PDB file of C-alpha atoms in Angstrom:
ATOM      1  CA  MET A   1     -11.107  23.821   0.003  1.00 54.00           C
ATOM      2  CA  SER A   2      -8.499  22.249  -2.270  1.00 62.00           C
ATOM      3  CA  ASN A   3      -9.078  22.193  -6.028  1.00 85.00           C
ATOM      4  CA  LYS A   4      -7.069  18.983  -6.290  1.00 95.00           C
ATOM      5  CA  SER A   5      -8.518  15.490  -6.393  1.00 98.00           C
ATOM      6  CA  LEU A   6      -9.260  13.220  -3.455  1.00 98.00           C
ATOM      7  CA  VAL A   7      -6.617  10.644  -2.550  1.00 98.00           C
ATOM      8  CA  VAL A   8      -7.427   7.608  -0.391  1.00 98.00           C
ATOM      9  CA  ILE A   9      -4.640   5.857   1.531  1.00 98.00           C
ATOM     10  CA  THR A  10      -5.040   2.618   3.462  1.00 98.00           C
ATOM     11  CA  GLY A  11      -2.668   1.679   6.268  1.00 97.00           C
ATOM     12  CA  ALA A  12      -1.940   5.373   6.742  1.00 97.00           C
ATOM     13  CA  SER A  13      -1.149   5.275  10.470  1.00 96.00           C
ATOM     14  CA  SER A  14       2.565   4.506  10.068  1.00 93.00           C
ATOM     15  CA  GLY A  15       5.380   3.757   7.654  1.00 93.00           C
ATOM     16  CA  ILE A  16       4.838   4.202   3.930  1.00 95.00           C
ATOM     17  CA  GLY A  17       1.170   5.101   4.350  1.00 96.00           C
ATOM     18  CA  GLU A  18       1.921   7.866   6.833  1.00 97.00           C
ATOM     19  CA  ALA A  19       4.713   9.216   4.638  1.00 97.00           C
ATOM     20  CA  ALA A  20       2.442   9.136   1.583  1.00 98.00           C
ATOM     21  CA  ALA A  21      -0.237  11.052   3.489  1.00 98.00           C
ATOM     22  CA  LYS A  22       2.264  13.790   4.267  1.00 98.00           C
ATOM     23  CA  VAL A  23       3.633  14.175   0.731  1.00 98.00           C
ATOM     24  CA  PHE A  24       0.198  14.145  -0.908  1.00 98.00           C
ATOM     25  CA  SER A  25      -1.048  16.668   1.635  1.00 98.00           C
ATOM     26  CA  GLN A  26       1.940  18.891   0.920  1.00 98.00           C
ATOM     27  CA  ALA A  27       1.033  18.619  -2.764  1.00 98.00           C
ATOM     28  CA  GLY A  28      -2.392  20.045  -1.937  1.00 97.00           C
ATOM     29  CA  HIS A  29      -4.621  16.977  -2.128  1.00 98.00           C
ATOM     30  CA  PRO A  30      -7.572  16.347   0.168  1.00 98.00           C
ATOM     31  CA  LEU A  31      -7.176  12.980   1.841  1.00 98.00           C
ATOM     32  CA  LEU A  32      -9.131  10.076   3.212  1.00 98.00           C
ATOM     33  CA  LEU A  33      -6.856   8.185   5.592  1.00 98.00           C
ATOM     34  CA  LEU A  34      -7.834   4.672   6.638  1.00 98.00           C
ATOM     35  CA  ALA A  35      -6.330   2.494   9.359  1.00 97.00           C
ATOM     36  CA  ARG A  36      -7.271   0.604  12.505  1.00 94.00           C
ATOM     37  CA  ARG A  37      -5.399   3.061  14.737  1.00 95.00           C
ATOM     38  CA  LEU A  38      -7.525   6.184  14.473  1.00 97.00           C
ATOM     39  CA  ASP A  39      -5.489   8.081  17.051  1.00 96.00           C
ATOM     40  CA  ARG A  40      -2.365   7.773  14.903  1.00 96.00           C
ATOM     41  CA  LEU A  41      -4.217   9.149  11.882  1.00 97.00           C
ATOM     42  CA  GLU A  42      -5.635  12.091  13.792  1.00 97.00           C
ATOM     43  CA  ALA A  43      -2.223  12.866  15.297  1.00 97.00           C
ATOM     44  CA  LEU A  44      -0.942  13.695  11.797  1.00 97.00           C
ATOM     45  CA  ASN A  45      -3.209  16.755  11.905  1.00 97.00           C
ATOM     46  CA  LEU A  46      -3.237  17.230   8.129  1.00 98.00           C
ATOM     47  CA  PRO A  47      -5.506  19.813   6.462  1.00 97.00           C
ATOM     48  CA  ASN A  48      -8.475  18.796   4.288  1.00 98.00           C
ATOM     49  CA  THR A  49      -8.288  15.279   5.682  1.00 98.00           C
ATOM     50  CA  ILE A  50     -10.874  12.781   6.867  1.00 98.00           C
ATOM     51  CA  CYS A  51      -9.587  10.024   9.169  1.00 98.00           C
ATOM     52  CA  GLU A  52     -11.585   6.832   9.551  1.00 98.00           C
ATOM     53  CA  LYS A  53     -11.033   3.704  11.619  1.00 98.00           C
ATOM     54  CA  VAL A  54     -11.352   0.965   8.999  1.00 98.00           C
ATOM     55  CA  ASP A  55     -10.341  -2.666   8.694  1.00 97.00           C
ATOM     56  CA  VAL A  56      -9.516  -3.223   5.018  1.00 98.00           C
ATOM     57  CA  THR A  57     -10.840  -6.774   5.223  1.00 98.00           C
ATOM     58  CA  ASN A  58     -14.301  -5.219   5.680  1.00 98.00           C
ATOM     59  CA  ARG A  59     -15.463  -3.932   2.301  1.00 98.00           C
ATOM     60  CA  ASP A  60     -18.502  -2.188   3.761  1.00 98.00           C
ATOM     61  CA  GLU A  61     -16.332  -0.109   6.086  1.00 98.00           C
ATOM     62  CA  ILE A  62     -14.184   1.035   3.169  1.00 98.00           C
ATOM     63  CA  LYS A  63     -17.260   1.873   1.103  1.00 98.00           C
ATOM     64  CA  ALA A  64     -18.854   3.927   3.875  1.00 98.00           C
ATOM     65  CA  ALA A  65     -15.648   5.895   4.452  1.00 98.00           C
ATOM     66  CA  VAL A  66     -15.171   6.592   0.743  1.00 98.00           C
ATOM     67  CA  GLU A  67     -18.764   7.798   0.372  1.00 98.00           C
ATOM     68  CA  LYS A  68     -18.260  10.163   3.317  1.00 98.00           C
ATOM     69  CA  ALA A  69     -15.079  11.611   1.804  1.00 98.00           C
ATOM     70  CA  GLU A  70     -16.529  11.898  -1.697  1.00 98.00           C
ATOM     71  CA  ASN A  71     -19.510  13.831  -0.340  1.00 98.00           C
ATOM     72  CA  LYS A  72     -17.084  16.407   1.002  1.00 98.00           C
ATOM     73  CA  PHE A  73     -14.188  16.417  -1.475  1.00 98.00           C
ATOM     74  CA  GLY A  74     -15.585  14.957  -4.705  1.00 98.00           C
ATOM     75  CA  PRO A  75     -14.722  11.697  -6.463  1.00 98.00           C
ATOM     76  CA  VAL A  76     -11.691   9.587  -5.566  1.00 98.00           C
ATOM     77  CA  ASP A  77      -8.999  10.024  -8.202  1.00 98.00           C
ATOM     78  CA  CYS A  78      -6.254   8.022  -6.497  1.00 98.00           C
ATOM     79  CA  LEU A  79      -6.357   4.984  -4.220  1.00 98.00           C
ATOM     80  CA  ILE A  80      -3.143   3.877  -2.541  1.00 98.00           C
ATOM     81  CA  ASN A  81      -3.619   0.317  -1.293  1.00 98.00           C
ATOM     82  CA  ASN A  82      -0.871   0.280   1.306  1.00 97.00           C
ATOM     83  CA  ALA A  83      -2.246  -1.692   4.262  1.00 97.00           C
ATOM     84  CA  GLY A  84      -0.380  -4.949   4.811  1.00 95.00           C
ATOM     85  CA  VAL A  85       0.985  -7.383   7.365  1.00 93.00           C
ATOM     86  CA  MET A  86       4.152  -9.493   7.337  1.00 91.00           C
ATOM     87  CA  LEU A  87       4.052 -12.561   9.562  1.00 92.00           C
ATOM     88  CA  LEU A  88       7.150 -14.676   9.035  1.00 89.00           C
ATOM     89  CA  GLY A  89       7.476 -18.385   9.676  1.00 90.00           C
ATOM     90  CA  LEU A  90       7.984 -21.876   8.267  1.00 91.00           C
ATOM     91  CA  ALA A  91       5.197 -23.769   6.532  1.00 91.00           C
ATOM     92  CA  ASP A  92       5.246 -26.679   9.009  1.00 93.00           C
ATOM     93  CA  THR A  93       5.428 -24.642  12.226  1.00 91.00           C
ATOM     94  CA  GLN A  94       3.711 -21.313  11.627  1.00 90.00           C
ATOM     95  CA  ASP A  95       0.222 -20.804  13.037  1.00 93.00           C
ATOM     96  CA  PRO A  96      -2.141 -21.131  10.033  1.00 95.00           C
ATOM     97  CA  THR A  97      -4.242 -18.263  11.377  1.00 96.00           C
ATOM     98  CA  GLU A  98      -1.291 -16.040  10.498  1.00 94.00           C
ATOM     99  CA  TRP A  99      -1.534 -17.226   6.881  1.00 95.00           C
ATOM    100  CA  GLU A 100      -5.220 -16.379   6.887  1.00 97.00           C
ATOM    101  CA  ARG A 101      -4.497 -12.933   8.267  1.00 96.00           C
ATOM    102  CA  MET A 102      -1.943 -12.196   5.533  1.00 96.00           C
ATOM    103  CA  VAL A 103      -4.266 -13.440   2.795  1.00 97.00           C
ATOM    104  CA  GLN A 104      -7.154 -11.366   4.135  1.00 98.00           C
ATOM    105  CA  VAL A 105      -5.188  -8.129   4.575  1.00 97.00           C
ATOM    106  CA  ASN A 106      -2.596  -8.342   1.799  1.00 97.00           C
ATOM    107  CA  ILE A 107      -4.860  -9.735  -0.929  1.00 98.00           C
ATOM    108  CA  MET A 108      -8.504  -9.245   0.013  1.00 98.00           C
ATOM    109  CA  GLY A 109      -7.767  -5.803   1.476  1.00 98.00           C
ATOM    110  CA  VAL A 110      -6.360  -4.715  -1.877  1.00 98.00           C
ATOM    111  CA  LEU A 111      -9.286  -6.202  -3.796  1.00 98.00           C
ATOM    112  CA  ASN A 112     -11.801  -4.590  -1.455  1.00 98.00           C
ATOM    113  CA  GLY A 113     -10.345  -1.152  -2.083  1.00 98.00           C
ATOM    114  CA  ILE A 114     -10.311  -1.728  -5.829  1.00 98.00           C
ATOM    115  CA  HIS A 115     -13.912  -2.929  -5.805  1.00 98.00           C
ATOM    116  CA  VAL A 116     -15.111   0.190  -3.994  1.00 98.00           C
ATOM    117  CA  VAL A 117     -13.526   2.788  -6.310  1.00 98.00           C
ATOM    118  CA  LEU A 118     -12.886   1.214  -9.707  1.00 98.00           C
ATOM    119  CA  ALA A 119     -16.405   1.390 -11.159  1.00 98.00           C
ATOM    120  CA  GLY A 120     -16.576   5.136 -10.548  1.00 98.00           C
ATOM    121  CA  MET A 121     -13.140   5.675 -12.052  1.00 98.00           C
ATOM    122  CA  LYS A 122     -14.102   3.757 -15.179  1.00 98.00           C
ATOM    123  CA  GLN A 123     -17.313   5.738 -15.496  1.00 98.00           C
ATOM    124  CA  ARG A 124     -15.388   9.029 -15.195  1.00 98.00           C
ATOM    125  CA  ARG A 125     -12.610   7.660 -17.412  1.00 98.00           C
ATOM    126  CA  HIS A 126      -9.987   8.907 -14.978  1.00 98.00           C
ATOM    127  CA  GLY A 127      -8.222   7.536 -11.933  1.00 98.00           C
ATOM    128  CA  THR A 128      -5.159   5.808 -10.558  1.00 98.00           C
ATOM    129  CA  ILE A 129      -4.884   2.820  -8.241  1.00 98.00           C
ATOM    130  CA  MET A 130      -1.507   2.121  -6.676  1.00 98.00           C
ATOM    131  CA  ASN A 131      -0.927  -1.198  -4.968  1.00 98.00           C
ATOM    132  CA  VAL A 132       2.004  -1.312  -2.577  1.00 96.00           C
ATOM    133  CA  SER A 133       3.574  -4.732  -2.981  1.00 95.00           C
ATOM    134  CA  SER A 134       7.206  -5.678  -2.368  1.00 93.00           C
ATOM    135  CA  VAL A 135      10.270  -7.122  -4.050  1.00 90.00           C
ATOM    136  CA  ALA A 136       9.021 -10.207  -2.207  1.00 86.00           C
ATOM    137  CA  GLY A 137       6.386 -10.370  -4.926  1.00 82.00           C
ATOM    138  CA  ARG A 138       9.154 -11.143  -7.428  1.00 88.00           C
ATOM    139  CA  LYS A 139      11.719 -13.006  -5.316  1.00 87.00           C
ATOM    140  CA  THR A 140      11.428 -15.440  -2.420  1.00 87.00           C
ATOM    141  CA  TYR A 141      13.135 -15.186   0.969  1.00 84.00           C
ATOM    142  CA  PRO A 142      13.576 -17.548   3.944  1.00 84.00           C
ATOM    143  CA  ASN A 143      10.580 -17.612   6.323  1.00 85.00           C
ATOM    144  CA  HIS A 144       8.613 -15.448   3.842  1.00 89.00           C
ATOM    145  CA  SER A 145       6.773 -18.174   1.903  1.00 92.00           C
ATOM    146  CA  VAL A 146       3.194 -17.072   2.528  1.00 95.00           C
ATOM    147  CA  TYR A 147       4.077 -13.376   2.613  1.00 94.00           C
ATOM    148  CA  CYS A 148       5.798 -13.765  -0.756  1.00 94.00           C
ATOM    149  CA  GLY A 149       2.739 -15.609  -2.006  1.00 96.00           C
ATOM    150  CA  THR A 150       0.443 -12.750  -1.049  1.00 96.00           C
ATOM    151  CA  LYS A 151       2.686 -10.166  -2.667  1.00 96.00           C
ATOM    152  CA  SER A 152       3.006 -12.267  -5.831  1.00 96.00           C
ATOM    153  CA  SER A 153      -0.785 -12.243  -5.917  1.00 97.00           C
ATOM    154  CA  VAL A 154      -0.817  -8.450  -5.670  1.00 97.00           C
ATOM    155  CA  HIS A 155       1.521  -8.270  -8.652  1.00 97.00           C
ATOM    156  CA  ALA A 156      -0.588 -10.662 -10.704  1.00 97.00           C
ATOM    157  CA  LEU A 157      -3.982  -9.144  -9.981  1.00 98.00           C
ATOM    158  CA  THR A 158      -2.661  -5.615 -10.527  1.00 98.00           C
ATOM    159  CA  GLU A 159      -1.220  -6.472 -13.917  1.00 97.00           C
ATOM    160  CA  GLN A 160      -4.389  -8.168 -15.120  1.00 98.00           C
ATOM    161  CA  ILE A 161      -6.801  -5.510 -13.847  1.00 98.00           C
ATOM    162  CA  ARG A 162      -4.548  -2.906 -15.474  1.00 98.00           C
ATOM    163  CA  GLU A 163      -5.184  -4.532 -18.840  1.00 97.00           C
ATOM    164  CA  GLU A 164      -8.922  -4.567 -18.183  1.00 98.00           C
ATOM    165  CA  ALA A 165      -9.071  -0.930 -17.030  1.00 98.00           C
ATOM    166  CA  ALA A 166      -6.645   0.669 -19.478  1.00 97.00           C
ATOM    167  CA  SER A 167      -9.284   1.248 -22.160  1.00 97.00           C
ATOM    168  CA  PHE A 168     -11.155   3.368 -19.587  1.00 98.00           C
ATOM    169  CA  ASP A 169      -8.027   5.526 -18.972  1.00 97.00           C
ATOM    170  CA  VAL A 170      -7.604   4.163 -15.447  1.00 98.00           C
ATOM    171  CA  ARG A 171      -4.048   3.435 -14.361  1.00 98.00           C
ATOM    172  CA  PHE A 172      -2.842   0.593 -12.141  1.00 98.00           C
ATOM    173  CA  ILE A 173       0.651   0.905 -10.687  1.00 98.00           C
ATOM    174  CA  ILE A 174       2.681  -1.507  -8.557  1.00 98.00           C
ATOM    175  CA  ILE A 175       5.043  -0.085  -5.952  1.00 97.00           C
ATOM    176  CA  ALA A 176       7.617  -2.734  -5.001  1.00 95.00           C
ATOM    177  CA  PRO A 177      10.134  -1.570  -2.395  1.00 93.00           C
ATOM    178  CA  GLY A 178      12.922  -3.594  -0.876  1.00 86.00           C
ATOM    179  CA  VAL A 179      13.724  -3.380   2.835  1.00 78.00           C
ATOM    180  CA  VAL A 180      12.165  -0.245   4.339  1.00 70.00           C
ATOM    181  CA  GLU A 181      12.416   1.095   7.879  1.00 60.00           C
ATOM    182  CA  THR A 182       8.800   0.524   8.997  1.00 50.00           C
ATOM    183  CA  GLU A 183       6.878  -1.281  11.745  1.00 50.00           C
ATOM    184  CA  LEU A 184       6.210  -4.276   9.479  1.00 53.00           C
ATOM    185  CA  LEU A 185       8.616  -6.636  11.243  1.00 53.00           C
ATOM    186  CA  SER A 186       6.871  -6.029  14.566  1.00 51.00           C
ATOM    187  CA  HIS A 187       3.939  -8.148  13.338  1.00 58.00           C
ATOM    188  CA  THR A 188       6.067 -11.316  13.593  1.00 53.00           C
ATOM    189  CA  THR A 189       6.019 -12.949  17.040  1.00 58.00           C
ATOM    190  CA  ALA A 190       8.739 -15.618  16.649  1.00 60.00           C
ATOM    191  CA  LYS A 191      11.745 -14.058  18.349  1.00 65.00           C
ATOM    192  CA  ASP A 192      14.350 -16.202  16.585  1.00 62.00           C
ATOM    193  CA  ILE A 193      12.955 -15.247  13.182  1.00 60.00           C
ATOM    194  CA  VAL A 194      12.839 -11.570  14.128  1.00 60.00           C
ATOM    195  CA  GLU A 195      16.466 -11.629  15.268  1.00 65.00           C
ATOM    196  CA  GLY A 196      17.509 -13.465  12.119  1.00 59.00           C
ATOM    197  CA  TYR A 197      15.725 -10.900   9.982  1.00 56.00           C
ATOM    198  CA  LYS A 198      17.425  -8.040  11.809  1.00 56.00           C
ATOM    199  CA  GLU A 199      20.840  -9.653  11.304  1.00 60.00           C
ATOM    200  CA  TRP A 200      20.099 -10.157   7.609  1.00 54.00           C
ATOM    201  CA  LYS A 201      18.950  -6.541   7.279  1.00 58.00           C
ATOM    202  CA  GLU A 202      22.258  -5.370   8.735  1.00 62.00           C
ATOM    203  CA  THR A 203      24.050  -6.949   5.772  1.00 61.00           C
ATOM    204  CA  MET A 204      21.905  -4.925   3.355  1.00 61.00           C
ATOM    205  CA  GLY A 205      23.385  -1.530   4.196  1.00 65.00           C
ATOM    206  CA  GLN A 206      21.129   1.483   4.725  1.00 71.00           C
ATOM    207  CA  PRO A 207      17.493   0.460   4.201  1.00 80.00           C
ATOM    208  CA  LEU A 208      15.035   2.662   2.366  1.00 87.00           C
ATOM    209  CA  GLU A 209      13.063   5.229   4.326  1.00 90.00           C
ATOM    210  CA  SER A 210       9.292   5.423   4.048  1.00 93.00           C
ATOM    211  CA  GLU A 211       9.672   8.899   2.547  1.00 95.00           C
ATOM    212  CA  ASP A 212      11.673   7.436  -0.355  1.00 94.00           C
ATOM    213  CA  VAL A 213       8.761   5.214  -1.283  1.00 95.00           C
ATOM    214  CA  ALA A 214       6.179   7.946  -0.735  1.00 97.00           C
ATOM    215  CA  ASN A 215       8.027  10.326  -3.052  1.00 97.00           C
ATOM    216  CA  SER A 216       8.075   7.653  -5.748  1.00 97.00           C
ATOM    217  CA  ILE A 217       4.329   7.117  -5.332  1.00 98.00           C
ATOM    218  CA  LEU A 218       3.679  10.841  -5.758  1.00 98.00           C
ATOM    219  CA  PHE A 219       5.987  10.974  -8.797  1.00 98.00           C
ATOM    220  CA  ALA A 220       4.093   8.165 -10.525  1.00 98.00           C
ATOM    221  CA  TYR A 221       0.739   9.771  -9.800  1.00 98.00           C
ATOM    222  CA  GLN A 222       1.801  13.193 -11.076  1.00 97.00           C
ATOM    223  CA  GLN A 223       2.603  11.910 -14.555  1.00 97.00           C
ATOM    224  CA  PRO A 224       0.069  12.770 -17.280  1.00 97.00           C
ATOM    225  CA  GLN A 225      -2.903  10.394 -17.219  1.00 97.00           C
ATOM    226  CA  ARG A 226      -1.798   8.980 -20.566  1.00 96.00           C
ATOM    227  CA  VAL A 227       1.429   7.789 -18.907  1.00 97.00           C
ATOM    228  CA  CYS A 228       1.188   4.686 -16.726  1.00 97.00           C
ATOM    229  CA  ILE A 229       4.355   3.703 -14.909  1.00 97.00           C
ATOM    230  CA  ARG A 230       3.443   0.061 -14.535  1.00 97.00           C
ATOM    231  CA  GLU A 231       5.810  -0.745 -11.689  1.00 97.00           C
ATOM    232  CA  ILE A 232       8.358   1.012  -9.519  1.00 96.00           C
ATOM    233  CA  VAL A 233      10.941  -1.207  -7.850  1.00 95.00           C
ATOM    234  CA  LEU A 234      13.011   0.549  -5.201  1.00 92.00           C
ATOM    235  CA  CYS A 235      16.223  -0.486  -3.504  1.00 87.00           C
ATOM    236  CA  PRO A 236      19.107   1.274  -1.780  1.00 83.00           C
ATOM    237  CA  THR A 237      21.825   2.478  -4.148  1.00 80.00           C
ATOM    238  CA  ARG A 238      24.690   1.056  -2.102  1.00 67.00           C
ATOM    239  CA  GLN A 239      24.745  -2.170  -0.129  1.00 60.00           C
ATOM    240  CA  ASN A 240      27.290  -3.605   2.278  1.00 55.00           C
ATOM    241  CA  LYS A 241      29.542  -6.316   0.874  1.00 47.00           C
TER     242      LYS A 241
END
């Protein structure tokens, strides 16, 4: 049994979430991994880990999973809100159900996770919540209007809840990567938009790897509790001209 604190990661079946699970496991933390694809979580085969099939838009599912993990590993000390979807399109042609999906996952999913763990963290006067946003929360991009809107919301709510929780020694940290090699683009169904995005990405040089972001998340968490790195923005060092 690990003597380190429990870490909860949403969207842990691929990309940044999967990479974060690996680096936190290597650092000795017990884990609760949440995603819709349970088989992908279990395939990681990490020690001291509970894998649960959870939809982050369902607060009760998150709560039940957290209670199960806390009964085994003790209180949650770190929540990494990583689950997200990116559905690109134009405001006059995109299926509005895709907007609803992004709002539910990218905003409500984050709030649901916060709601489940924050009260306990405040009571214990210790804890860290990391919300994975995007540079799209600070800057807009073609075909990204609603996605950018959801990520801007993550920035805003994180910054305000940080102010409210700081007096209880609970940290809130925004992780805002640029283009990362993940499965995120596969959520978009419009082929012309997907091809345009791929062409644009080619002009950006070497994208970030999920491991780059995961290492930054671990770095921020490992700082003394009195140190809150409010936001980490990541981008490749060199870009094509």
